[in-house]
Amino acid sequence: MQRGTERQTKQKQAIYEVLCSLDHPSATEVYERIRTQFPTISRGTVFRVLGGFAESGKIRKLQLADTDDRYDPTLASHYHARCRGCGRVIDVVSPQAEAVLRGVRVGGFTVDGAEVEFFGLCDDCKKTQEEA
Ligand SMILES: [Zn+2]
Ligand SMILES: [Zn+2]
């Protein structure tokens, strides 16, 4: 019993580390990576651990349009931009966006937060497009 708990703690720690080493990965991406360390770990365990982290506020779960949920260990206020070319998710820390999206009054309603997803092209994809 004791042993099992210890292994679970190790796995949880490793899942968190993998999450931090990847860039806004989906649960599947975390699973594929963690399997190289823990070959017997199940997909269900990885999904459950990530879900638990998100529920307890240790990480953020991002529900983006037209893609699997992604996980983000950065809790500080920021928004996300998704590249139309490669699908990569980039952090947007923008005081301008913050100013627009918080404290705005629209028709008898005061906005105090927003889930925003920006779209565009990352520098790599922009370069590829310009060269093509
Ligand atoms: Zn791109
Ligand atoms: Zn992020």
Short mmCIF file of C-alpha atoms and ligand atoms in Angstrom, two decimals:
data_model
loop_
_atom_site.label_atom_id
_atom_site.label_comp_id
_atom_site.label_asym_id
_atom_site.label_seq_id
_atom_site.Cartn_x
_atom_site.Cartn_y
_atom_site.Cartn_z
CA MET A 1 0.00 0.00 0.00
CA GLN A 2 2.74 2.39 1.09
CA ARG A 3 4.78 1.52 -1.99
CA GLY A 4 1.86 2.20 -4.33
CA THR A 5 1.28 5.63 -2.83
CA GLU A 6 4.93 6.48 -3.21
CA ARG A 7 4.90 5.46 -6.86
CA GLN A 8 1.78 7.56 -7.45
CA THR A 9 3.43 10.60 -5.90
CA LYS A 10 6.47 10.09 -8.12
CA GLN A 11 4.29 9.73 -11.20
CA LYS A 12 2.32 12.85 -10.33
CA GLN A 13 5.52 14.82 -9.86
CA ALA A 14 6.85 13.52 -13.19
CA ILE A 15 3.62 14.42 -14.97
CA TYR A 16 3.89 17.96 -13.64
CA GLU A 17 7.52 18.20 -14.77
CA VAL A 18 6.67 16.93 -18.24
CA LEU A 19 3.85 19.46 -18.45
CA CYS A 20 6.29 22.26 -17.60
CA SER A 21 8.82 21.05 -20.16
CA LEU A 22 6.30 21.09 -23.01
CA ASP A 23 4.53 24.11 -24.46
CA HIS A 24 0.81 24.00 -23.58
CA PRO A 25 0.56 20.27 -24.28
CA SER A 26 -2.62 18.23 -24.61
CA ALA A 27 -3.10 15.31 -22.20
CA THR A 28 -2.16 12.97 -25.05
CA GLU A 29 1.15 14.76 -25.59
CA VAL A 30 1.92 14.51 -21.86
CA TYR A 31 1.02 10.82 -21.95
CA GLU A 32 3.28 10.11 -24.95
CA ARG A 33 6.19 11.81 -23.22
CA ILE A 34 5.69 10.35 -19.74
CA ARG A 35 5.56 6.84 -21.20
CA THR A 36 9.28 7.05 -21.92
CA GLN A 37 9.83 7.36 -18.14
CA PHE A 38 6.98 5.18 -16.89
CA PRO A 39 6.28 2.61 -19.62
CA THR A 40 3.42 1.03 -17.67
CA ILE A 41 1.49 4.23 -16.92
CA SER A 42 -1.99 4.28 -18.38
CA ARG A 43 -3.52 7.05 -20.45
CA GLY A 44 -6.36 7.19 -17.89
CA THR A 45 -3.94 7.92 -15.06
CA VAL A 46 -2.36 10.81 -16.95
CA PHE A 47 -5.75 12.30 -17.81
CA ARG A 48 -6.94 11.88 -14.22
CA VAL A 49 -3.81 13.46 -12.71
CA LEU A 50 -3.97 16.43 -15.09
CA GLY A 51 -7.68 16.86 -14.36
CA GLY A 52 -6.95 16.80 -10.63
CA PHE A 53 -4.20 19.40 -10.97
CA ALA A 54 -6.55 21.66 -12.93
CA GLU A 55 -9.36 21.22 -10.40
CA SER A 56 -7.12 22.08 -7.47
CA GLY A 57 -5.82 25.18 -9.28
CA LYS A 58 -2.24 23.92 -9.60
CA ILE A 59 -2.41 24.28 -13.38
CA ARG A 60 -4.79 25.81 -15.91
CA LYS A 61 -6.88 23.82 -18.33
CA LEU A 62 -7.31 25.62 -21.64
CA GLN A 63 -10.37 24.91 -23.68
CA LEU A 64 -9.43 26.17 -27.11
CA ALA A 65 -11.53 26.05 -30.23
CA ASP A 66 -11.19 23.05 -32.54
CA THR A 67 -8.45 21.31 -30.60
CA ASP A 68 -7.94 19.07 -27.58
CA ASP A 69 -7.83 20.72 -24.17
CA ARG A 70 -4.34 21.95 -23.35
CA TYR A 71 -2.71 22.29 -19.96
CA ASP A 72 -0.73 25.27 -18.74
CA PRO A 73 1.39 25.48 -15.56
CA THR A 74 1.54 29.31 -15.77
CA LEU A 75 -1.12 30.68 -13.45
CA ALA A 76 -0.33 34.39 -13.81
CA SER A 77 -2.89 36.28 -15.86
CA HIS A 78 -2.22 35.85 -19.56
CA TYR A 79 -3.99 35.09 -22.81
CA HIS A 80 -3.23 32.67 -25.60
CA ALA A 81 -2.54 32.95 -29.27
CA ARG A 82 -2.77 29.94 -31.53
CA CYS A 83 -0.81 29.74 -34.75
CA ARG A 84 -2.92 29.03 -37.81
CA GLY A 85 0.06 27.37 -39.43
CA CYS A 86 1.42 24.88 -36.91
CA GLY A 87 -1.16 25.00 -34.12
CA ARG A 88 1.35 26.03 -31.48
CA VAL A 89 -0.04 27.91 -28.50
CA ILE A 90 1.82 31.02 -27.43
CA ASP A 91 1.43 33.04 -24.23
CA VAL A 92 0.23 36.58 -24.72
CA VAL A 93 1.11 38.88 -21.86
CA SER A 94 -0.27 42.17 -22.99
CA PRO A 95 -1.14 45.15 -20.81
CA GLN A 96 -3.10 46.56 -23.75
CA ALA A 97 -5.25 43.44 -24.03
CA GLU A 98 -5.64 43.40 -20.26
CA ALA A 99 -6.86 46.99 -20.28
CA VAL A 100 -9.43 46.30 -22.96
CA LEU A 101 -10.67 43.03 -21.55
CA ARG A 102 -11.05 44.03 -17.92
CA GLY A 103 -13.04 46.85 -16.49
CA VAL A 104 -15.02 47.40 -19.67
CA ARG A 105 -18.68 48.33 -19.34
CA VAL A 106 -21.01 47.04 -22.01
CA GLY A 107 -24.75 47.69 -21.85
CA GLY A 108 -25.33 47.49 -18.10
CA PHE A 109 -22.63 44.92 -17.53
CA THR A 110 -19.13 45.29 -16.13
CA VAL A 111 -16.54 42.96 -17.58
CA ASP A 112 -14.02 41.72 -15.03
CA GLY A 113 -12.43 38.87 -16.93
CA ALA A 114 -12.31 37.13 -20.28
CA GLU A 115 -11.26 33.96 -21.98
CA VAL A 116 -9.70 35.08 -25.20
CA GLU A 117 -8.00 33.16 -27.91
CA PHE A 118 -5.96 35.13 -30.41
CA PHE A 119 -5.19 33.73 -33.85
CA GLY A 120 -2.30 34.50 -36.11
CA LEU A 121 0.99 33.19 -37.39
CA CYS A 122 4.08 32.43 -35.35
CA ASP A 123 7.39 33.82 -36.62
CA ASP A 124 8.47 30.44 -38.06
CA CYS A 125 5.27 30.01 -40.07
CA LYS A 126 5.33 33.64 -41.16
CA LYS A 127 8.84 33.15 -42.51
CA THR A 128 7.88 29.94 -44.32
CA GLN A 129 4.90 31.72 -45.87
CA GLU A 130 6.96 34.68 -46.98
CA GLU A 131 9.56 32.42 -48.55
CA ALA A 132 6.97 30.32 -50.40
ZN ZN B 1 3.35 28.37 -36.51
ZN ZN B 2 -0.16 29.92 -21.26
#
